[in-house]
Amino acid sequence: MSDGSTNSSLRGAVWRDGSVAGRVQLAYCLHMQGREKEAQLIYTAALKQKPDDIGLVAIASNNIIAINKDQNVFDSKKKMKSATLEGLEHKLTSRQRKNIAVNHCLLALYTNQSDQCQQLCARLVQQYPDMGAEATLIRAVQLAKDGKSRDAAVVLDKFASQNPEHQMKMRLAAVQLLLSEGDRKESCRILQNLSEATFKPGIVSALVTLYLADGNLDAASKVLKDAVDWYRKNKVSTGDLSTMWRQAADFHLRSGEPAVAAKSLEELLRINPGDKKTLAQLVLAYAQIDPAKAQVLSKQLPPLDLSQTIDVEALELSNWMMKSKVAKKAAAKIEPSPGSKPGTPGDELIQKKKSKRKRKGKLPKNCDLNSTPDPERWLPRHERTGYRRKKDKRNKDIGKGTQGTTTGTSDQLRVENHLGKTTPSSPDRDSNLDLPVLSSKAQHDYADITKMPSQQTKPSPNPNSPVPDVSGPRQQQRKIQQKKKKKSGKW
């Protein structure tokens, strides 16, 4: 509560004073406390008053750029122009100008301006040689964004060779870029050349993981073996190394190297002498290489607590030993239905099914075993080659004749064609055609039908002509019916 009241009273005093410099200082304090939104609001409000001090404007603009980071880059570009005006050399300290130059490089990196970023980094190193590490990292990140991760790794490795004080940071950054490209071999080479830093637990773990990913078990084992020997020789205690010792021992035990595993377990016992689990593992390791020493160490293990109150025979006959067998028998047993009696003959059928005897198929009576069977006997009848479909006479007249005619009219046309071949003046009595004999009434009706105009006759050009345009069999049927009525009226 005291801090909050102090901050609020200080802020109130600054606002009452109305000084722009005081507001910027208050915003900087909030910025250092992590209250960036409040600080940005005060910075922006101070810049809106357009103070005459260009140094104050440059500092406020630079701090807004630092808050924006990779967001709102267009506003950051405008603020950067105010922070890099001419004449600021006498208004700002060298530390402030250095920070503005670094932020200018980062802004070019965020806006993906590759050439400008490289130029600004070179200018930064030229003006401030102690900022070479920061400039090199920015250049490497820009190259990686451009898809040149290997070139970026070369730049970092070269700078690390020239500046040993930055070796660890630069080469780890190069390893990260190479791993993003999937180059594990080059990454392992760089990690192996870190001198004494190679034996740090994190570096050892990374090397073992990379070698195991490549399937190189010998190299992974050698890394752990060298790390164990280096720590045993130098007696360096940097934090808790028990995890590394235990992992090394487990790895060497699995890979069949009990001698190396014993060294790791001895270091674990030296760190924690009362660890009985480590002692038991050490006994197992020495049992493979030095049984006598394993016998001596086994005497340090606690004795088994076999109290006299425990009945060994009861334990051997206890239910937990036969639990799996009893469970299997209970699952195999099938309970009978509630309505059936325990002695019914159907219970045996429920528990055990009888296997049915397979019978041979019966052959047909007309089967001739000497003749070759029909290869199409498995096909349906309508798919066989010798199948002939029955003729269906129900739909024989469908589709015959001209369009729009019926079956009756097609029969009449066929009769007319037959009559046209034999003239009435010279009948051919020897002809084999058996024409139907029409009655007088049917002949009269047929004469009326033949007098009607056909579908192909052109309509009469006179619109007052009593003869209508006949277009189909329906009109013909009406005409026949009307004439029949008139004749019946005359009779």
Short mmCIF file of C-alpha atoms in Angstrom, two decimals:
data_model
loop_
_atom_site.label_atom_id
_atom_site.label_comp_id
_atom_site.label_asym_id
_atom_site.label_seq_id
_atom_site.Cartn_x
_atom_site.Cartn_y
_atom_site.Cartn_z
CA MET A 1 0.00 0.00 0.00
CA SER A 2 2.85 2.38 0.76
CA ASP A 3 4.37 1.95 -2.71
CA GLY A 4 1.04 2.61 -4.43
CA SER A 5 0.38 5.74 -2.39
CA THR A 6 3.91 7.00 -3.06
CA ASN A 7 3.55 6.45 -6.82
CA SER A 8 0.16 8.14 -6.95
CA SER A 9 1.39 11.13 -4.94
CA LEU A 10 4.48 11.43 -7.14
CA ARG A 11 2.37 11.24 -10.31
CA GLY A 12 -0.01 13.87 -8.96
CA ALA A 13 2.85 16.20 -8.13
CA VAL A 14 4.34 15.78 -11.60
CA TRP A 15 1.01 16.46 -13.33
CA ARG A 16 0.39 19.49 -11.16
CA ASP A 17 3.84 20.79 -11.96
CA GLY A 18 3.09 20.50 -15.68
CA SER A 19 6.74 19.90 -16.62
CA VAL A 20 7.17 17.73 -19.73
CA ALA A 21 10.57 16.53 -18.51
CA GLY A 22 9.01 15.40 -15.24
CA ARG A 23 6.33 13.46 -17.10
CA VAL A 24 8.94 11.71 -19.24
CA GLN A 25 10.90 10.79 -16.10
CA LEU A 26 7.72 9.42 -14.51
CA ALA A 27 7.01 7.38 -17.65
CA TYR A 28 10.57 6.00 -17.54
CA CYS A 29 10.09 4.86 -13.94
CA LEU A 30 6.84 3.10 -14.88
CA HIS A 31 8.61 1.59 -17.89
CA MET A 32 11.32 0.10 -15.67
CA GLN A 33 8.64 -1.35 -13.38
CA GLY A 34 7.09 -3.22 -16.31
CA ARG A 35 4.00 -0.99 -16.55
CA GLU A 36 4.53 -0.36 -20.24
CA LYS A 37 0.98 0.68 -21.19
CA GLU A 38 0.86 3.45 -18.61
CA ALA A 39 4.35 4.57 -19.60
CA GLN A 40 3.44 4.67 -23.28
CA LEU A 41 0.38 6.82 -22.57
CA ILE A 42 2.50 9.35 -20.67
CA TYR A 43 5.20 9.34 -23.38
CA THR A 44 2.57 10.00 -26.06
CA ALA A 45 0.91 12.76 -24.03
CA ALA A 46 4.28 14.44 -23.50
CA LEU A 47 5.09 14.35 -27.23
CA LYS A 48 1.69 15.83 -28.11
CA GLN A 49 2.68 19.00 -26.27
CA LYS A 50 5.55 19.41 -28.79
CA PRO A 51 8.34 20.38 -26.43
CA ASP A 52 11.21 22.51 -27.70
CA ASP A 53 13.93 20.26 -26.29
CA ILE A 54 14.94 17.89 -29.13
CA GLY A 55 16.85 15.71 -26.67
CA LEU A 56 13.71 15.12 -24.63
CA VAL A 57 11.76 14.32 -27.80
CA ALA A 58 14.47 11.86 -28.89
CA ILE A 59 14.46 10.04 -25.54
CA ALA A 60 10.66 9.77 -25.40
CA SER A 61 10.53 8.59 -29.03
CA ASN A 62 13.25 5.98 -28.45
CA ASN A 63 11.44 4.63 -25.39
CA ILE A 64 8.18 4.33 -27.37
CA ILE A 65 10.09 2.38 -30.05
CA ALA A 66 11.42 0.04 -27.35
CA ILE A 67 7.87 -0.55 -26.08
CA ASN A 68 6.46 -1.17 -29.57
CA LYS A 69 9.17 -3.71 -30.50
CA ASP A 70 7.91 -5.51 -33.65
CA GLN A 71 4.40 -4.04 -33.35
CA ASN A 72 3.17 -0.77 -34.86
CA VAL A 73 6.32 -0.41 -36.97
CA PHE A 74 4.96 2.54 -38.97
CA ASP A 75 4.63 4.61 -35.81
CA SER A 76 8.11 3.47 -34.79
CA LYS A 77 9.52 4.70 -38.11
CA LYS A 78 8.10 8.17 -37.46
CA LYS A 79 9.49 8.19 -33.94
CA MET A 80 12.91 7.04 -35.19
CA LYS A 81 13.18 10.14 -37.40
CA SER A 82 12.77 12.28 -34.29
CA ALA A 83 15.33 10.20 -32.40
CA THR A 84 18.01 10.49 -35.12
CA LEU A 85 17.88 14.20 -35.88
CA GLU A 86 21.07 16.16 -36.46
CA GLY A 87 22.42 18.11 -33.52
CA LEU A 88 21.67 15.45 -30.90
CA GLU A 89 25.38 14.81 -30.27
CA HIS A 90 25.49 17.65 -27.75
CA LYS A 91 22.09 16.89 -26.20
CA LEU A 92 22.48 13.17 -25.42
CA THR A 93 25.10 11.09 -23.68
CA SER A 94 27.13 8.42 -25.49
CA ARG A 95 25.13 5.67 -23.78
CA GLN A 96 21.84 7.17 -24.96
CA ARG A 97 23.13 7.57 -28.52
CA LYS A 98 24.38 3.97 -28.46
CA ASN A 99 20.96 2.66 -27.41
CA ILE A 100 19.24 4.68 -30.14
CA ALA A 101 21.65 3.24 -32.76
CA VAL A 102 20.94 -0.34 -31.61
CA ASN A 103 17.20 0.29 -31.72
CA HIS A 104 17.60 1.69 -35.24
CA CYS A 105 19.22 -1.61 -36.32
CA LEU A 106 16.46 -3.63 -34.66
CA LEU A 107 13.76 -1.54 -36.35
CA ALA A 108 15.33 -2.25 -39.75
CA LEU A 109 15.34 -5.95 -38.81
CA TYR A 110 11.64 -5.89 -37.85
CA THR A 111 10.68 -4.12 -41.09
CA ASN A 112 12.63 -6.67 -43.23
CA GLN A 113 14.96 -4.06 -44.72
CA SER A 114 17.95 -6.33 -45.26
CA ASP A 115 20.39 -3.95 -46.93
CA GLN A 116 19.63 -1.12 -44.54
CA CYS A 117 20.00 -3.47 -41.57
CA GLN A 118 23.46 -4.61 -42.72
CA GLN A 119 24.56 -1.01 -43.30
CA LEU A 120 23.31 0.15 -39.90
CA CYS A 121 25.07 -2.77 -38.18
CA ALA A 122 28.34 -1.92 -39.90
CA ARG A 123 27.95 1.74 -38.89
CA LEU A 124 27.18 0.68 -35.30
CA VAL A 125 30.41 -1.34 -35.07
CA GLN A 126 32.37 1.53 -36.63
CA GLN A 127 31.04 4.12 -34.17
CA TYR A 128 30.91 1.87 -31.09
CA PRO A 129 33.39 -1.04 -31.32
CA ASP A 130 32.21 -2.49 -28.00
CA MET A 131 28.80 -3.23 -29.62
CA GLY A 132 30.27 -5.79 -32.03
CA ALA A 133 28.50 -8.76 -30.39
CA GLU A 134 25.06 -7.13 -30.60
CA ALA A 135 25.63 -6.05 -34.21
CA THR A 136 26.82 -9.55 -35.19
CA LEU A 137 23.73 -11.17 -33.66
CA ILE A 138 21.45 -8.75 -35.50
CA ARG A 139 23.24 -9.46 -38.79
CA ALA A 140 22.94 -13.22 -38.23
CA VAL A 141 19.22 -12.98 -37.51
CA GLN A 142 18.69 -10.92 -40.66
CA LEU A 143 20.56 -13.49 -42.76
CA ALA A 144 18.49 -16.29 -41.23
CA LYS A 145 15.27 -14.43 -42.07
CA ASP A 146 16.52 -14.16 -45.66
CA GLY A 147 16.98 -17.96 -45.80
CA LYS A 148 20.78 -17.88 -45.37
CA SER A 149 21.16 -19.77 -42.10
CA ARG A 150 24.50 -21.33 -43.03
CA ASP A 151 25.98 -17.92 -43.88
CA ALA A 152 24.69 -16.62 -40.56
CA ALA A 153 26.37 -19.53 -38.74
CA VAL A 154 29.65 -18.74 -40.51
CA VAL A 155 29.43 -15.08 -39.41
CA LEU A 156 28.82 -16.09 -35.79
CA ASP A 157 31.60 -18.69 -35.77
CA LYS A 158 34.07 -16.21 -37.24
CA PHE A 159 33.24 -13.58 -34.63
CA ALA A 160 33.55 -16.20 -31.86
CA SER A 161 37.03 -17.14 -33.08
CA GLN A 162 38.14 -13.51 -33.03
CA ASN A 163 36.52 -12.72 -29.66
CA PRO A 164 36.94 -15.59 -27.15
CA GLU A 165 34.97 -13.72 -24.47
CA HIS A 166 31.83 -14.09 -26.63
CA GLN A 167 32.60 -17.63 -27.80
CA MET A 168 29.87 -19.42 -25.83
CA LYS A 169 27.04 -17.09 -26.83
CA MET A 170 27.97 -16.89 -30.51
CA ARG A 171 28.54 -20.59 -31.08
CA LEU A 172 25.35 -21.62 -29.32
CA ALA A 173 23.48 -19.20 -31.59
CA ALA A 174 25.23 -20.79 -34.60
CA VAL A 175 24.22 -24.27 -33.38
CA GLN A 176 20.61 -23.16 -33.10
CA LEU A 177 20.63 -21.87 -36.69
CA LEU A 178 22.25 -25.07 -37.99
CA LEU A 179 19.75 -27.26 -36.16
CA SER A 180 16.92 -25.28 -37.74
CA GLU A 181 18.39 -26.42 -41.07
CA GLY A 182 18.72 -30.03 -39.85
CA ASP A 183 22.55 -30.07 -39.90
CA ARG A 184 23.28 -32.16 -36.78
CA LYS A 185 26.80 -33.12 -37.82
CA GLU A 186 28.08 -29.54 -37.99
CA SER A 187 26.23 -28.69 -34.78
CA CYS A 188 28.02 -31.50 -32.94
CA ARG A 189 31.37 -30.32 -34.32
CA ILE A 190 30.81 -26.82 -32.94
CA LEU A 191 29.70 -28.12 -29.54
CA GLN A 192 32.77 -30.37 -29.32
CA ASN A 193 35.06 -27.34 -29.84
CA LEU A 194 33.91 -25.31 -26.84
CA SER A 195 37.03 -26.27 -24.82
CA GLU A 196 36.08 -26.71 -21.14
CA ALA A 197 32.49 -25.61 -21.75
CA THR A 198 31.98 -28.88 -23.64
CA PHE A 199 31.79 -30.74 -20.30
CA LYS A 200 28.97 -28.64 -18.88
CA PRO A 201 25.88 -30.75 -18.15
CA GLY A 202 23.73 -28.90 -20.69
CA ILE A 203 26.29 -29.28 -23.49
CA VAL A 204 26.85 -32.95 -22.62
CA SER A 205 23.12 -33.59 -22.69
CA ALA A 206 22.76 -31.84 -26.07
CA LEU A 207 25.65 -33.82 -27.58
CA VAL A 208 24.31 -37.16 -26.35
CA THR A 209 20.84 -36.34 -27.70
CA LEU A 210 22.22 -35.36 -31.12
CA TYR A 211 24.44 -38.45 -31.40
CA LEU A 212 21.59 -40.74 -30.40
CA ALA A 213 19.38 -39.06 -33.01
CA ASP A 214 22.00 -39.96 -35.63
CA GLY A 215 22.27 -43.51 -34.25
CA ASN A 216 25.91 -43.03 -33.22
CA LEU A 217 25.95 -44.86 -29.87
CA ASP A 218 29.75 -45.00 -29.69
CA ALA A 219 30.08 -41.23 -29.95
CA ALA A 220 27.39 -40.68 -27.30
CA SER A 221 29.14 -43.13 -24.97
CA LYS A 222 32.48 -41.39 -25.54
CA VAL A 223 30.98 -37.99 -24.67
CA LEU A 224 29.67 -39.32 -21.36
CA LYS A 225 32.92 -41.16 -20.65
CA ASP A 226 35.01 -38.02 -21.28
CA ALA A 227 32.70 -35.97 -19.08
CA VAL A 228 32.99 -38.49 -16.23
CA ASP A 229 36.80 -38.57 -16.50
CA TRP A 230 37.04 -34.77 -16.67
CA TYR A 231 34.95 -34.25 -13.54
CA ARG A 232 36.83 -37.02 -11.66
CA LYS A 233 40.15 -35.46 -12.61
CA ASN A 234 39.37 -31.78 -11.96
CA LYS A 235 37.10 -32.28 -8.92
CA VAL A 236 34.87 -29.47 -10.15
CA SER A 237 31.58 -29.03 -8.30
CA THR A 238 29.33 -26.74 -10.30
CA GLY A 239 25.91 -27.25 -8.82
CA ASP A 240 24.17 -30.60 -8.47
CA LEU A 241 25.72 -33.12 -10.88
CA SER A 242 23.88 -36.16 -9.51
CA THR A 243 21.45 -36.21 -12.44
CA MET A 244 24.29 -36.31 -14.97
CA TRP A 245 26.10 -39.08 -13.06
CA ARG A 246 22.97 -41.20 -12.84
CA GLN A 247 22.10 -40.75 -16.52
CA ALA A 248 25.65 -41.66 -17.49
CA ALA A 249 25.58 -44.78 -15.31
CA ASP A 250 22.24 -45.94 -16.69
CA PHE A 251 23.40 -45.37 -20.28
CA HIS A 252 26.62 -47.33 -19.81
CA LEU A 253 24.84 -50.18 -18.03
CA ARG A 254 22.39 -50.48 -20.92
CA SER A 255 25.18 -50.31 -23.51
CA GLY A 256 27.20 -53.07 -21.81
CA GLU A 257 29.99 -50.96 -20.27
CA PRO A 258 29.84 -51.77 -16.55
CA ALA A 259 33.36 -50.42 -15.86
CA VAL A 260 32.43 -46.89 -16.98
CA ALA A 261 29.09 -47.16 -15.21
CA ALA A 262 30.90 -48.09 -11.99
CA LYS A 263 32.90 -44.84 -12.15
CA SER A 264 29.72 -42.79 -12.41
CA LEU A 265 28.10 -44.71 -9.56
CA GLU A 266 31.16 -44.17 -7.36
CA GLU A 267 30.87 -40.43 -7.92
CA LEU A 268 27.21 -40.64 -6.97
CA LEU A 269 28.11 -42.49 -3.77
CA ARG A 270 30.73 -39.85 -2.99
CA ILE A 271 28.07 -37.13 -3.30
CA ASN A 272 25.41 -39.09 -1.38
CA PRO A 273 26.96 -41.90 0.69
CA GLY A 274 23.66 -43.06 2.17
CA ASP A 275 21.96 -43.82 -1.15
CA LYS A 276 21.24 -47.55 -0.99
CA LYS A 277 19.83 -47.63 -4.53
CA THR A 278 23.12 -46.38 -5.96
CA LEU A 279 24.99 -48.91 -3.83
CA ALA A 280 22.86 -51.74 -5.19
CA GLN A 281 23.52 -50.60 -8.78
CA LEU A 282 27.24 -50.43 -8.03
CA VAL A 283 27.16 -54.01 -6.71
CA LEU A 284 25.47 -55.15 -9.93
CA ALA A 285 28.08 -53.32 -12.03
CA TYR A 286 31.04 -54.82 -10.12
CA ALA A 287 29.46 -58.27 -10.26
CA GLN A 288 30.21 -58.25 -14.00
CA ILE A 289 33.84 -57.08 -13.79
CA ASP A 290 35.06 -57.72 -10.21
CA PRO A 291 32.98 -60.27 -8.24
CA ALA A 292 35.23 -60.01 -5.17
CA LYS A 293 34.69 -56.28 -4.84
CA ALA A 294 30.98 -56.78 -5.46
CA GLN A 295 30.94 -59.25 -2.54
CA VAL A 296 32.61 -56.71 -0.27
CA LEU A 297 30.21 -53.93 -1.25
CA SER A 298 27.19 -56.18 -0.85
CA LYS A 299 27.96 -56.43 2.89
CA GLN A 300 27.13 -52.71 3.16
CA LEU A 301 23.60 -53.35 1.97
CA PRO A 302 20.96 -53.55 4.71
CA PRO A 303 19.90 -57.10 5.66
CA LEU A 304 16.53 -58.44 4.68
CA ASP A 305 13.89 -58.01 7.36
CA LEU A 306 12.51 -61.56 7.80
CA SER A 307 10.45 -61.32 10.96
CA GLN A 308 9.45 -64.55 12.72
CA THR A 309 5.80 -63.58 12.80
CA ILE A 310 5.47 -64.07 9.02
CA ASP A 311 4.24 -67.50 7.98
CA VAL A 312 6.12 -68.39 4.80
CA GLU A 313 3.81 -71.29 3.95
CA ALA A 314 0.76 -69.05 4.28
CA LEU A 315 2.34 -66.56 1.90
CA GLU A 316 3.08 -69.26 -0.64
CA LEU A 317 -0.48 -70.57 -0.45
CA SER A 318 -2.06 -67.13 -0.42
CA ASN A 319 -4.65 -66.09 -2.94
CA TRP A 320 -2.55 -63.38 -4.58
CA MET A 321 -0.21 -65.95 -6.13
CA MET A 322 -3.07 -67.80 -7.80
CA LYS A 323 -5.04 -64.70 -8.66
CA SER A 324 -4.45 -64.82 -12.40
CA LYS A 325 -5.28 -68.52 -12.70
CA VAL A 326 -8.49 -68.18 -10.70
CA ALA A 327 -9.55 -65.22 -12.79
CA LYS A 328 -8.99 -67.18 -16.01
CA LYS A 329 -11.03 -70.14 -14.72
CA ALA A 330 -13.86 -67.88 -13.60
CA ALA A 331 -13.94 -66.21 -17.00
CA ALA A 332 -14.00 -69.56 -18.83
CA LYS A 333 -16.85 -70.95 -16.73
CA ILE A 334 -20.32 -70.13 -18.12
CA GLU A 335 -23.18 -69.90 -15.70
CA PRO A 336 -26.39 -71.77 -16.65
CA SER A 337 -29.69 -69.97 -17.14
CA PRO A 338 -31.84 -69.33 -14.04
CA GLY A 339 -34.67 -71.61 -15.24
CA SER A 340 -32.54 -74.67 -15.92
CA LYS A 341 -31.68 -77.29 -13.34
CA PRO A 342 -28.08 -78.12 -12.51
CA GLY A 343 -28.42 -81.70 -13.74
CA THR A 344 -30.10 -81.03 -17.09
CA PRO A 345 -28.46 -82.61 -20.13
CA GLY A 346 -28.26 -79.23 -21.87
CA ASP A 347 -25.54 -77.95 -19.51
CA GLU A 348 -22.87 -79.99 -21.24
CA LEU A 349 -23.80 -78.45 -24.61
CA ILE A 350 -23.50 -74.95 -23.15
CA GLN A 351 -20.03 -75.58 -21.76
CA LYS A 352 -18.68 -77.47 -24.78
CA LYS A 353 -19.92 -77.29 -28.34
CA LYS A 354 -19.84 -80.41 -30.48
CA SER A 355 -17.99 -80.18 -33.75
CA LYS A 356 -20.29 -80.91 -36.69
CA ARG A 357 -19.20 -83.58 -39.15
CA LYS A 358 -18.88 -82.34 -42.71
CA ARG A 359 -20.88 -84.30 -45.29
CA LYS A 360 -20.09 -84.70 -48.96
CA GLY A 361 -22.39 -82.97 -51.42
CA LYS A 362 -24.86 -85.11 -53.41
CA LEU A 363 -24.44 -85.42 -57.19
CA PRO A 364 -27.43 -85.11 -59.57
CA LYS A 365 -29.01 -88.27 -61.04
CA ASN A 366 -28.00 -87.51 -64.65
CA CYS A 367 -24.40 -86.76 -63.72
CA ASP A 368 -21.82 -88.26 -66.05
CA LEU A 369 -18.41 -88.23 -64.38
CA ASN A 370 -16.59 -89.13 -67.62
CA SER A 371 -17.79 -86.10 -69.61
CA THR A 372 -16.24 -82.68 -69.20
CA PRO A 373 -18.55 -80.34 -67.31
CA ASP A 374 -19.92 -77.20 -68.90
CA PRO A 375 -17.54 -74.32 -68.09
CA GLU A 376 -20.51 -71.91 -68.04
CA ARG A 377 -22.51 -73.90 -65.53
CA TRP A 378 -21.84 -71.32 -62.82
CA LEU A 379 -23.22 -68.43 -64.90
CA PRO A 380 -26.91 -67.48 -64.93
CA ARG A 381 -28.91 -68.73 -67.93
CA HIS A 382 -29.32 -65.32 -69.51
CA GLU A 383 -25.49 -64.85 -69.52
CA ARG A 384 -24.63 -68.12 -71.29
CA THR A 385 -23.63 -68.23 -74.96
CA GLY A 386 -26.39 -70.68 -76.06
CA TYR A 387 -29.20 -68.72 -74.45
CA ARG A 388 -32.03 -67.59 -76.81
CA ARG A 389 -34.61 -65.18 -75.60
CA LYS A 390 -38.31 -65.98 -76.12
CA LYS A 391 -40.14 -63.84 -78.65
CA ASP A 392 -42.71 -61.53 -77.16
CA LYS A 393 -45.56 -60.65 -79.59
CA ARG A 394 -47.30 -58.22 -77.31
CA ASN A 395 -45.26 -55.21 -78.39
CA LYS A 396 -44.48 -56.18 -81.97
CA ASP A 397 -46.27 -53.14 -83.53
CA ILE A 398 -44.66 -50.55 -81.31
CA GLY A 399 -42.49 -48.19 -83.32
CA LYS A 400 -43.91 -49.11 -86.76
CA GLY A 401 -45.42 -46.58 -89.15
CA THR A 402 -45.13 -42.84 -89.32
CA GLN A 403 -45.12 -40.60 -86.28
CA GLY A 404 -48.60 -39.98 -84.86
CA THR A 405 -50.31 -42.99 -86.47
CA THR A 406 -52.03 -45.76 -84.57
CA THR A 407 -52.11 -49.50 -85.11
CA GLY A 408 -55.39 -49.34 -87.02
CA THR A 409 -54.16 -46.81 -89.54
CA SER A 410 -50.96 -48.79 -90.14
CA ASP A 411 -53.09 -51.88 -90.93
CA GLN A 412 -55.18 -49.86 -93.38
CA LEU A 413 -52.07 -48.54 -95.12
CA ARG A 414 -50.71 -52.06 -95.44
CA VAL A 415 -54.01 -53.26 -97.00
CA GLU A 416 -53.97 -50.28 -99.37
CA ASN A 417 -50.49 -51.18 -100.54
CA HIS A 418 -51.61 -54.74 -101.30
CA LEU A 419 -54.64 -53.49 -103.24
CA GLY A 420 -52.48 -51.13 -105.26
CA LYS A 421 -50.40 -54.02 -106.57
CA THR A 422 -53.44 -55.86 -108.11
CA THR A 423 -55.69 -53.75 -110.35
CA PRO A 424 -59.45 -54.53 -110.33
CA SER A 425 -59.61 -54.63 -114.17
CA SER A 426 -57.20 -57.57 -114.38
CA PRO A 427 -57.42 -59.63 -111.23
CA ASP A 428 -54.76 -62.24 -110.82
CA ARG A 429 -56.55 -65.41 -109.81
CA ASP A 430 -53.31 -67.41 -109.73
CA SER A 431 -51.80 -65.04 -107.15
CA ASN A 432 -50.84 -66.64 -103.87
CA LEU A 433 -51.92 -63.58 -101.88
CA ASP A 434 -54.96 -64.29 -99.74
CA LEU A 435 -56.63 -60.89 -99.47
CA PRO A 436 -59.47 -60.49 -97.03
CA VAL A 437 -62.92 -60.33 -98.57
CA LEU A 438 -64.69 -57.17 -97.48
CA SER A 439 -68.42 -56.86 -97.16
CA SER A 440 -70.33 -54.17 -99.00
CA LYS A 441 -70.66 -52.03 -95.88
CA ALA A 442 -66.93 -52.36 -95.08
CA GLN A 443 -66.03 -51.53 -98.68
CA HIS A 444 -68.20 -48.43 -98.50
CA ASP A 445 -66.50 -47.36 -95.25
CA TYR A 446 -63.09 -48.04 -96.73
CA ALA A 447 -63.95 -45.93 -99.80
CA ASP A 448 -64.87 -43.04 -97.50
CA ILE A 449 -61.57 -43.40 -95.65
CA THR A 450 -59.51 -43.39 -98.85
CA LYS A 451 -61.25 -40.21 -100.01
CA MET A 452 -59.96 -38.34 -96.91
CA PRO A 453 -56.83 -36.26 -97.39
CA SER A 454 -53.67 -37.78 -95.92
CA GLN A 455 -51.25 -36.13 -93.55
CA GLN A 456 -48.84 -35.34 -96.38
CA THR A 457 -51.44 -33.45 -98.53
CA LYS A 458 -51.16 -29.71 -98.45
CA PRO A 459 -54.02 -27.69 -96.95
CA SER A 460 -56.40 -25.90 -99.29
CA PRO A 461 -55.30 -22.38 -100.16
CA ASN A 462 -58.91 -21.16 -99.88
CA PRO A 463 -59.67 -20.31 -96.28
CA ASN A 464 -63.43 -20.77 -96.92
CA SER A 465 -62.90 -24.30 -98.15
CA PRO A 466 -65.15 -26.78 -96.31
CA VAL A 467 -62.33 -29.35 -96.21
CA PRO A 468 -60.41 -28.92 -92.91
CA ASP A 469 -56.72 -29.58 -92.41
CA VAL A 470 -56.36 -33.10 -91.09
CA SER A 471 -53.27 -33.50 -88.91
CA GLY A 472 -53.70 -36.84 -87.16
CA PRO A 473 -55.72 -40.00 -86.59
CA ARG A 474 -58.03 -38.35 -84.07
CA GLN A 475 -59.56 -36.07 -86.72
CA GLN A 476 -59.94 -39.05 -89.05
CA GLN A 477 -61.88 -40.95 -86.43
CA ARG A 478 -64.29 -38.03 -85.94
CA LYS A 479 -64.89 -37.80 -89.68
CA ILE A 480 -65.78 -41.49 -89.91
CA GLN A 481 -68.19 -41.23 -87.03
CA GLN A 482 -69.99 -38.21 -88.55
CA LYS A 483 -70.46 -39.96 -91.90
CA LYS A 484 -71.76 -43.07 -90.19
CA LYS A 485 -74.39 -40.99 -88.41
CA LYS A 486 -75.52 -39.34 -91.68
CA LYS A 487 -75.89 -42.71 -93.40
CA SER A 488 -77.83 -44.14 -90.55
CA GLY A 489 -80.11 -41.11 -90.75
CA LYS A 490 -80.80 -41.73 -94.46
CA TRP A 491 -81.79 -45.34 -93.80
#
